[in-house]
Amino acid sequence: ALFVDGEYDSALREYTRALDAEPDNAEYYAKRAVAHTELGNYIDAVADATKSIKLAPTLKAFLRKGEALFRLEEYDEAELAFRKGLDLVPDSIILRRWLRKCQAERSPAIVAKPRPMAVQPASSAVPPSAPATPAALSAPGGPAMSAPKPVPPSDPSRVRHEWYQTLTHVVVSVLIRGCAEGDVSVAYDHAALDIAIKLPGSHSEYQLSLSLFGKIDTEACKHTVGPTKVEVRMKKVEATKWDSLEGSGDGGLKAFQPPPPAAPAAGSTSTEASARPAYPTSRQKKVDWNSLENEVKRNEDEEKLEGDEALQKLFRDIYARSDEDTRRAMNKSFQTSGGTVLSTNWGEVKEKNYEEERSAPTGQEWKKWG
């Protein structure tokens, strides 16, 4: 239930307590690895999944280990974990999907630049239906030409960034390949982030300055430089969900301070009026809700009912104004007598057994069914 509600911190604490009681429970380690992964604690997730595998190697444990390694960009180790899981369950669709993700990360797609077509002499023209071969693309007497590797962008405007959050952390990723550790500079403030990256192969610099939605713990923030991106991981001061990445720069929205309470309306006490909070509204005309509520109650009391409705209202009023013993007497007498007796005397009702003493109305008889 905690996983469904997204309460991963609570789930982490519960599985830790469970492991204190049962330290050799492989399933608890696998489930705690899920909580660590959702909270961004990938190293801890790998450790728990590895422990689960040692106790009882299962598809779930290999999946959790591989997923955490993938998040750490350890694609070779992640692929190895997924393959071991496939050895247990060869037809697992989810493991095969993660395996393809690892292979895609290790072998990025190559984009070749278009080249002008050379004009061939008539005697050596290649028929249109003949497929191009490496030999046809090579220079006479020279080696075959290979497609060029992707070039990192030299224009800062072409670099993009993305972000996601957990309950405790915010992660910002700048998607750029081939950065060196020394070319990346990251500065943190209590509610701000500044990133500067020297673009590979150029004299340009990419800069990103953000005023954050909420406050961060600058001592617990860090960044990593990977082959395909620069990832900045920031810890929130308060474990709450951010509405957006950027905000006012002062650590999020200020707490709403309600205006002072209005004077009590006629017919209501000052205690009742002060207990009701006032909220901002776009209505031009102010409504006295206390007065309106009193008027509705007055109308209900003055309403003239007839027949069964009047009788039911009488019973409800008696029940509402009664003490606990009177209510118990009314409930027991009415229910155990089959609706033929309604008494308010608990001293009498508590000693009686209406199920044995009850009598049917004139002309009818009690009969048990089944």
Short mmCIF file of C-alpha atoms in Angstrom, two decimals:
data_model
loop_
_atom_site.label_atom_id
_atom_site.label_comp_id
_atom_site.label_asym_id
_atom_site.label_seq_id
_atom_site.Cartn_x
_atom_site.Cartn_y
_atom_site.Cartn_z
CA ALA A 1 0.00 0.00 0.00
CA LEU A 2 2.88 2.41 0.74
CA PHE A 3 4.34 1.80 -2.75
CA VAL A 4 0.95 2.47 -4.38
CA ASP A 5 0.62 5.75 -2.49
CA GLY A 6 4.19 6.75 -3.39
CA GLU A 7 5.30 6.86 0.26
CA TYR A 8 8.75 5.43 -0.42
CA ASP A 9 10.36 6.89 2.71
CA SER A 10 7.79 5.12 4.88
CA ALA A 11 8.19 1.91 2.87
CA LEU A 12 11.96 2.08 3.37
CA ARG A 13 11.55 2.37 7.14
CA GLU A 14 9.04 -0.51 7.29
CA TYR A 15 11.23 -2.91 5.29
CA THR A 16 14.25 -1.95 7.41
CA ARG A 17 12.29 -2.89 10.53
CA ALA A 18 11.17 -6.13 8.88
CA LEU A 19 14.79 -7.00 8.03
CA ASP A 20 15.85 -6.35 11.62
CA ALA A 21 13.39 -9.09 12.58
CA GLU A 22 14.17 -11.38 9.61
CA PRO A 23 17.69 -10.59 8.35
CA ASP A 24 17.69 -13.52 5.87
CA ASN A 25 14.46 -12.63 4.03
CA ALA A 26 15.42 -12.21 0.37
CA GLU A 27 12.06 -10.72 -0.63
CA TYR A 28 12.39 -7.89 1.91
CA TYR A 29 15.81 -6.96 0.47
CA ALA A 30 14.37 -6.91 -3.07
CA LYS A 31 11.47 -4.70 -2.03
CA ARG A 32 13.71 -2.33 -0.08
CA ALA A 33 15.83 -2.07 -3.23
CA VAL A 34 12.73 -0.75 -5.02
CA ALA A 35 12.26 1.93 -2.35
CA HIS A 36 15.94 2.94 -2.63
CA THR A 37 15.64 3.18 -6.42
CA GLU A 38 12.52 5.36 -6.25
CA LEU A 39 14.29 7.66 -3.77
CA GLY A 40 17.39 7.85 -5.98
CA ASN A 41 19.61 5.85 -3.61
CA TYR A 42 20.95 3.70 -6.43
CA ILE A 43 24.09 2.44 -4.67
CA ASP A 44 22.02 1.25 -1.71
CA ALA A 45 19.57 -0.35 -4.14
CA VAL A 46 22.40 -2.33 -5.78
CA ALA A 47 23.59 -3.51 -2.35
CA ASP A 48 20.11 -4.70 -1.30
CA ALA A 49 19.46 -6.43 -4.63
CA THR A 50 22.84 -8.18 -4.45
CA LYS A 51 22.04 -9.40 -0.94
CA SER A 52 18.67 -10.69 -2.15
CA ILE A 53 20.37 -12.58 -5.00
CA LYS A 54 22.80 -14.23 -2.59
CA LEU A 55 19.93 -15.41 -0.40
CA ALA A 56 17.58 -16.47 -3.23
CA PRO A 57 18.34 -15.60 -6.88
CA THR A 58 15.06 -14.52 -8.48
CA LEU A 59 13.97 -12.57 -11.56
CA LYS A 60 12.82 -9.71 -9.33
CA ALA A 61 16.19 -9.42 -7.59
CA PHE A 62 18.18 -9.38 -10.87
CA LEU A 63 15.72 -6.84 -12.29
CA ARG A 64 16.16 -4.51 -9.29
CA LYS A 65 19.95 -4.78 -9.45
CA GLY A 66 20.07 -4.15 -13.19
CA GLU A 67 17.73 -1.17 -13.00
CA ALA A 68 19.79 0.50 -10.24
CA LEU A 69 23.03 -0.11 -12.17
CA PHE A 70 21.41 1.38 -15.27
CA ARG A 71 20.56 4.53 -13.32
CA LEU A 72 24.22 4.71 -12.27
CA GLU A 73 25.17 4.45 -15.99
CA GLU A 74 26.99 1.17 -15.33
CA TYR A 75 25.53 -0.30 -18.51
CA ASP A 76 27.86 -3.32 -18.80
CA GLU A 77 27.13 -4.46 -15.24
CA ALA A 78 23.43 -3.76 -15.71
CA GLU A 79 23.34 -5.87 -18.87
CA LEU A 80 25.07 -8.72 -17.03
CA ALA A 81 22.39 -8.61 -14.29
CA PHE A 82 19.58 -8.66 -16.85
CA ARG A 83 21.16 -11.61 -18.70
CA LYS A 84 21.42 -13.61 -15.47
CA GLY A 85 17.75 -12.90 -14.87
CA LEU A 86 16.98 -14.16 -18.39
CA ASP A 87 18.80 -17.37 -17.57
CA LEU A 88 16.11 -17.93 -14.92
CA VAL A 89 13.14 -16.70 -16.99
CA PRO A 90 14.10 -16.74 -20.69
CA ASP A 91 10.74 -15.36 -21.89
CA SER A 92 10.68 -12.29 -19.61
CA ILE A 93 9.57 -9.33 -21.72
CA ILE A 94 10.60 -6.70 -19.20
CA LEU A 95 14.16 -8.05 -18.88
CA ARG A 96 14.54 -8.08 -22.67
CA ARG A 97 13.32 -4.49 -22.81
CA TRP A 98 15.94 -3.38 -20.25
CA LEU A 99 18.57 -5.35 -22.15
CA ARG A 100 17.80 -3.37 -25.32
CA LYS A 101 18.07 -0.13 -23.33
CA CYS A 102 21.57 -1.08 -22.14
CA GLN A 103 22.69 -1.96 -25.65
CA ALA A 104 21.31 1.33 -26.99
CA GLU A 105 23.21 3.33 -24.35
CA ARG A 106 26.48 1.52 -25.07
CA SER A 107 26.08 1.82 -28.85
CA PRO A 108 24.65 5.28 -29.66
CA ALA A 109 23.17 5.72 -33.12
CA ILE A 110 25.58 7.08 -35.76
CA VAL A 111 24.32 9.95 -37.88
CA ALA A 112 26.14 10.29 -41.18
CA LYS A 113 26.41 13.63 -42.99
CA PRO A 114 25.08 13.60 -46.60
CA ARG A 115 27.79 13.61 -49.28
CA PRO A 116 27.47 14.80 -52.87
CA MET A 117 27.21 11.95 -55.39
CA ALA A 118 30.20 11.52 -57.68
CA VAL A 119 29.59 11.47 -61.45
CA GLN A 120 30.73 8.14 -62.88
CA PRO A 121 31.91 7.64 -66.49
CA ALA A 122 29.40 5.89 -68.72
CA SER A 123 31.58 2.77 -69.03
CA SER A 124 31.78 2.29 -65.26
CA ALA A 125 28.23 3.32 -64.30
CA VAL A 126 26.56 1.15 -61.72
CA PRO A 127 23.01 0.02 -62.55
CA PRO A 128 20.40 1.74 -60.34
CA SER A 129 19.23 -1.61 -58.98
CA ALA A 130 22.70 -2.61 -57.75
CA PRO A 131 23.20 -2.00 -54.00
CA ALA A 132 26.03 0.22 -52.86
CA THR A 133 28.96 -1.65 -51.37
CA PRO A 134 31.90 -0.51 -49.23
CA ALA A 135 34.11 -0.95 -52.26
CA ALA A 136 31.90 1.40 -54.29
CA LEU A 137 32.18 4.05 -51.56
CA SER A 138 35.99 3.81 -51.27
CA ALA A 139 38.49 5.82 -53.21
CA PRO A 140 40.53 3.97 -55.86
CA GLY A 141 43.35 2.16 -54.12
CA GLY A 142 42.35 3.58 -50.72
CA PRO A 143 40.52 2.24 -47.64
CA ALA A 144 36.73 2.20 -47.38
CA MET A 145 35.13 5.39 -46.05
CA SER A 146 33.28 5.05 -42.72
CA ALA A 147 30.44 7.22 -41.48
CA PRO A 148 31.63 10.03 -39.18
CA LYS A 149 30.95 9.86 -35.46
CA PRO A 150 28.42 12.26 -33.93
CA VAL A 151 29.91 15.66 -33.15
CA PRO A 152 29.02 17.36 -29.83
CA PRO A 153 27.11 20.62 -30.35
CA SER A 154 29.23 23.76 -30.48
CA ASP A 155 26.19 26.05 -30.19
CA PRO A 156 25.00 26.47 -26.55
CA SER A 157 21.43 27.07 -27.74
CA ARG A 158 21.26 23.47 -29.02
CA VAL A 159 21.98 21.99 -25.57
CA ARG A 160 18.87 21.02 -23.65
CA HIS A 161 18.22 19.94 -20.07
CA GLU A 162 15.55 17.92 -18.29
CA TRP A 163 14.63 17.19 -14.68
CA TYR A 164 12.74 14.84 -12.41
CA GLN A 165 12.17 14.58 -8.67
CA THR A 166 11.64 12.13 -5.87
CA LEU A 167 10.23 12.97 -2.48
CA THR A 168 13.70 13.88 -1.18
CA HIS A 169 15.77 14.87 -4.24
CA VAL A 170 15.67 16.88 -7.48
CA VAL A 171 17.81 15.74 -10.42
CA VAL A 172 18.72 18.02 -13.35
CA SER A 173 20.39 16.45 -16.42
CA VAL A 174 22.20 18.49 -19.09
CA LEU A 175 22.22 16.37 -22.24
CA ILE A 176 25.63 16.81 -23.82
CA ARG A 177 28.20 14.17 -24.86
CA GLY A 178 31.92 13.99 -24.30
CA CYS A 179 32.35 16.51 -21.48
CA ALA A 180 35.49 16.35 -19.37
CA GLU A 181 35.27 16.67 -15.59
CA GLY A 182 37.41 19.80 -15.63
CA ASP A 183 35.11 21.55 -18.13
CA VAL A 184 32.09 21.43 -15.80
CA SER A 185 31.45 23.92 -12.99
CA VAL A 186 28.40 23.70 -10.69
CA ALA A 187 27.52 26.18 -7.91
CA TYR A 188 24.71 25.75 -5.37
CA ASP A 189 22.86 28.31 -3.29
CA HIS A 190 20.04 27.75 -0.77
CA ALA A 191 17.46 28.06 -3.59
CA ALA A 192 19.50 28.50 -6.78
CA LEU A 193 21.62 26.47 -9.18
CA ASP A 194 24.31 27.67 -11.64
CA ILE A 195 25.91 25.35 -14.21
CA ALA A 196 28.69 26.26 -16.65
CA ILE A 197 30.02 23.74 -19.20
CA LYS A 198 32.74 24.33 -21.77
CA LEU A 199 31.49 22.70 -24.96
CA PRO A 200 33.86 20.04 -26.35
CA GLY A 201 35.80 21.07 -29.43
CA SER A 202 34.86 24.76 -29.26
CA HIS A 203 35.44 27.94 -27.30
CA SER A 204 31.74 28.29 -26.44
CA GLU A 205 30.30 27.81 -22.98
CA TYR A 206 26.86 26.57 -21.99
CA GLN A 207 25.37 28.29 -18.95
CA LEU A 208 22.25 27.42 -16.98
CA SER A 209 21.07 29.54 -14.03
CA LEU A 210 17.93 28.49 -12.17
CA SER A 211 15.99 29.99 -9.28
CA LEU A 212 14.59 26.86 -7.68
CA PHE A 213 11.09 26.23 -6.41
CA GLY A 214 12.22 25.06 -2.97
CA LYS A 215 15.25 25.16 -0.71
CA ILE A 216 18.10 22.65 -1.11
CA ASP A 217 20.77 21.31 1.23
CA THR A 218 23.92 22.62 -0.46
CA GLU A 219 26.19 20.30 1.56
CA ALA A 220 24.37 17.19 0.27
CA CYS A 221 24.31 18.18 -3.43
CA LYS A 222 26.63 16.66 -6.02
CA HIS A 223 27.08 16.26 -9.76
CA THR A 224 28.46 13.55 -12.03
CA VAL A 225 29.85 13.76 -15.55
CA GLY A 226 28.86 10.83 -17.77
CA PRO A 227 29.48 9.98 -21.42
CA THR A 228 26.09 11.34 -22.53
CA LYS A 229 25.10 13.90 -19.90
CA VAL A 230 26.00 15.93 -16.83
CA GLU A 231 23.72 15.01 -13.93
CA VAL A 232 23.19 17.31 -10.93
CA ARG A 233 21.58 15.77 -7.87
CA MET A 234 20.19 18.12 -5.19
CA LYS A 235 18.70 17.18 -1.83
CA LYS A 236 15.54 18.99 -0.73
CA VAL A 237 15.49 20.62 2.70
CA GLU A 238 11.88 19.52 3.13
CA ALA A 239 10.60 16.19 1.77
CA THR A 240 7.72 17.64 -0.26
CA LYS A 241 6.67 17.58 -3.90
CA TRP A 242 7.70 20.60 -5.97
CA ASP A 243 5.12 22.01 -8.38
CA SER A 244 7.88 22.93 -10.83
CA LEU A 245 11.65 23.11 -11.08
CA GLU A 246 11.85 26.90 -10.98
CA GLY A 247 10.26 29.20 -8.45
CA SER A 248 10.62 32.56 -6.78
CA GLY A 249 14.19 31.95 -5.69
CA ASP A 250 13.44 32.27 -2.00
CA GLY A 251 12.84 28.60 -1.31
CA GLY A 252 9.32 28.16 -2.65
CA LEU A 253 5.99 29.70 -1.87
CA LYS A 254 5.43 31.55 1.39
CA ALA A 255 2.88 30.17 3.80
CA PHE A 256 -0.55 31.75 3.42
CA GLN A 257 -1.52 34.04 6.29
CA PRO A 258 -5.30 34.29 6.61
CA PRO A 259 -6.76 37.75 7.19
CA PRO A 260 -8.04 38.64 10.66
CA PRO A 261 -11.47 37.15 11.40
CA ALA A 262 -14.54 39.25 10.70
CA ALA A 263 -16.90 40.42 13.44
CA PRO A 264 -19.36 37.72 14.57
CA ALA A 265 -22.67 37.72 12.76
CA ALA A 266 -25.98 38.15 14.52
CA GLY A 267 -27.20 34.90 16.06
CA SER A 268 -23.73 33.40 16.46
CA THR A 269 -21.29 33.56 19.35
CA SER A 270 -17.88 35.18 19.10
CA THR A 271 -16.26 31.78 19.79
CA GLU A 272 -18.00 30.20 16.77
CA ALA A 273 -17.07 33.10 14.53
CA SER A 274 -13.38 33.07 15.56
CA ALA A 275 -13.16 29.30 15.05
CA ARG A 276 -14.09 29.64 11.38
CA PRO A 277 -11.08 30.63 9.19
CA ALA A 278 -11.52 33.32 6.56
CA TYR A 279 -10.25 32.62 3.02
CA PRO A 280 -9.53 34.96 0.12
CA THR A 281 -12.26 35.11 -2.52
CA SER A 282 -12.85 36.80 -5.87
CA ARG A 283 -16.50 37.49 -5.06
CA GLN A 284 -17.34 41.18 -4.92
CA LYS A 285 -20.26 40.62 -2.54
CA LYS A 286 -19.42 39.18 0.85
CA VAL A 287 -21.63 36.41 2.17
CA ASP A 288 -22.31 35.96 5.88
CA TRP A 289 -22.15 32.16 5.99
CA ASN A 290 -22.81 32.02 9.75
CA SER A 291 -26.07 33.89 9.34
CA LEU A 292 -27.02 31.73 6.35
CA GLU A 293 -26.36 28.52 8.32
CA ASN A 294 -28.47 29.73 11.25
CA GLU A 295 -31.32 30.59 8.90
CA VAL A 296 -31.26 27.10 7.34
CA LYS A 297 -31.39 25.48 10.79
CA ARG A 298 -34.27 27.76 11.78
CA ASN A 299 -36.20 26.82 8.64
CA GLU A 300 -35.67 23.11 9.32
CA ASP A 301 -36.95 23.49 12.89
CA GLU A 302 -40.01 25.43 11.78
CA GLU A 303 -40.88 23.08 8.91
CA LYS A 304 -44.27 21.41 9.48
CA LEU A 305 -44.11 17.68 8.79
CA GLU A 306 -46.97 15.20 8.77
CA GLY A 307 -47.46 11.45 9.14
CA ASP A 308 -44.43 9.17 9.18
CA GLU A 309 -42.04 12.05 8.43
CA ALA A 310 -43.17 13.90 11.55
CA LEU A 311 -42.80 10.72 13.63
CA GLN A 312 -39.33 9.99 12.27
CA LYS A 313 -38.27 13.59 12.97
CA LEU A 314 -39.54 13.25 16.54
CA PHE A 315 -37.46 10.09 17.05
CA ARG A 316 -34.38 11.75 15.55
CA ASP A 317 -34.76 14.78 17.82
CA ILE A 318 -35.18 12.58 20.89
CA TYR A 319 -32.09 10.53 19.94
CA ALA A 320 -30.00 13.64 19.21
CA ARG A 321 -30.79 15.26 22.58
CA SER A 322 -30.45 12.07 24.66
CA ASP A 323 -27.58 10.85 26.80
CA GLU A 324 -25.60 7.67 26.09
CA ASP A 325 -27.83 5.34 28.20
CA THR A 326 -31.00 6.56 26.51
CA ARG A 327 -29.49 5.98 23.06
CA ARG A 328 -28.41 2.47 24.03
CA ALA A 329 -31.92 1.74 25.28
CA MET A 330 -33.49 2.98 22.03
CA ASN A 331 -31.07 0.99 19.84
CA LYS A 332 -31.38 -2.29 21.76
CA SER A 333 -35.16 -2.21 22.21
CA PHE A 334 -35.88 -1.32 18.59
CA GLN A 335 -33.42 -3.77 16.99
CA THR A 336 -33.98 -6.84 19.20
CA SER A 337 -37.78 -6.48 19.16
CA GLY A 338 -37.93 -6.41 15.40
CA GLY A 339 -39.10 -2.80 15.38
CA THR A 340 -42.11 -3.32 17.68
CA VAL A 341 -40.67 -1.67 20.82
CA LEU A 342 -38.88 1.67 21.30
CA SER A 343 -37.91 2.39 24.90
CA THR A 344 -35.75 5.13 26.44
CA ASN A 345 -35.36 3.44 29.84
CA TRP A 346 -31.96 1.73 29.89
CA GLY A 347 -32.49 0.40 33.42
CA GLU A 348 -35.39 -1.65 32.09
CA VAL A 349 -34.08 -2.49 28.63
CA LYS A 350 -30.66 -3.83 29.70
CA GLU A 351 -32.31 -6.70 31.69
CA LYS A 352 -34.84 -7.71 29.02
CA ASN A 353 -34.50 -10.10 26.10
CA TYR A 354 -36.89 -8.82 23.47
CA GLU A 355 -36.03 -11.62 21.03
CA GLU A 356 -37.68 -14.13 23.41
CA GLU A 357 -40.46 -11.85 24.67
CA ARG A 358 -41.39 -10.08 21.47
CA SER A 359 -44.93 -10.59 20.13
CA ALA A 360 -46.21 -10.06 16.63
CA PRO A 361 -48.84 -7.40 15.87
CA THR A 362 -52.47 -8.49 16.08
CA GLY A 363 -53.39 -10.89 13.28
CA GLN A 364 -49.73 -11.77 12.52
CA GLU A 365 -47.18 -14.29 13.80
CA TRP A 366 -43.36 -14.50 13.95
CA LYS A 367 -41.82 -17.07 11.66
CA LYS A 368 -38.16 -17.98 11.11
CA TRP A 369 -37.05 -18.49 7.53
CA GLY A 370 -34.38 -20.81 6.21
#
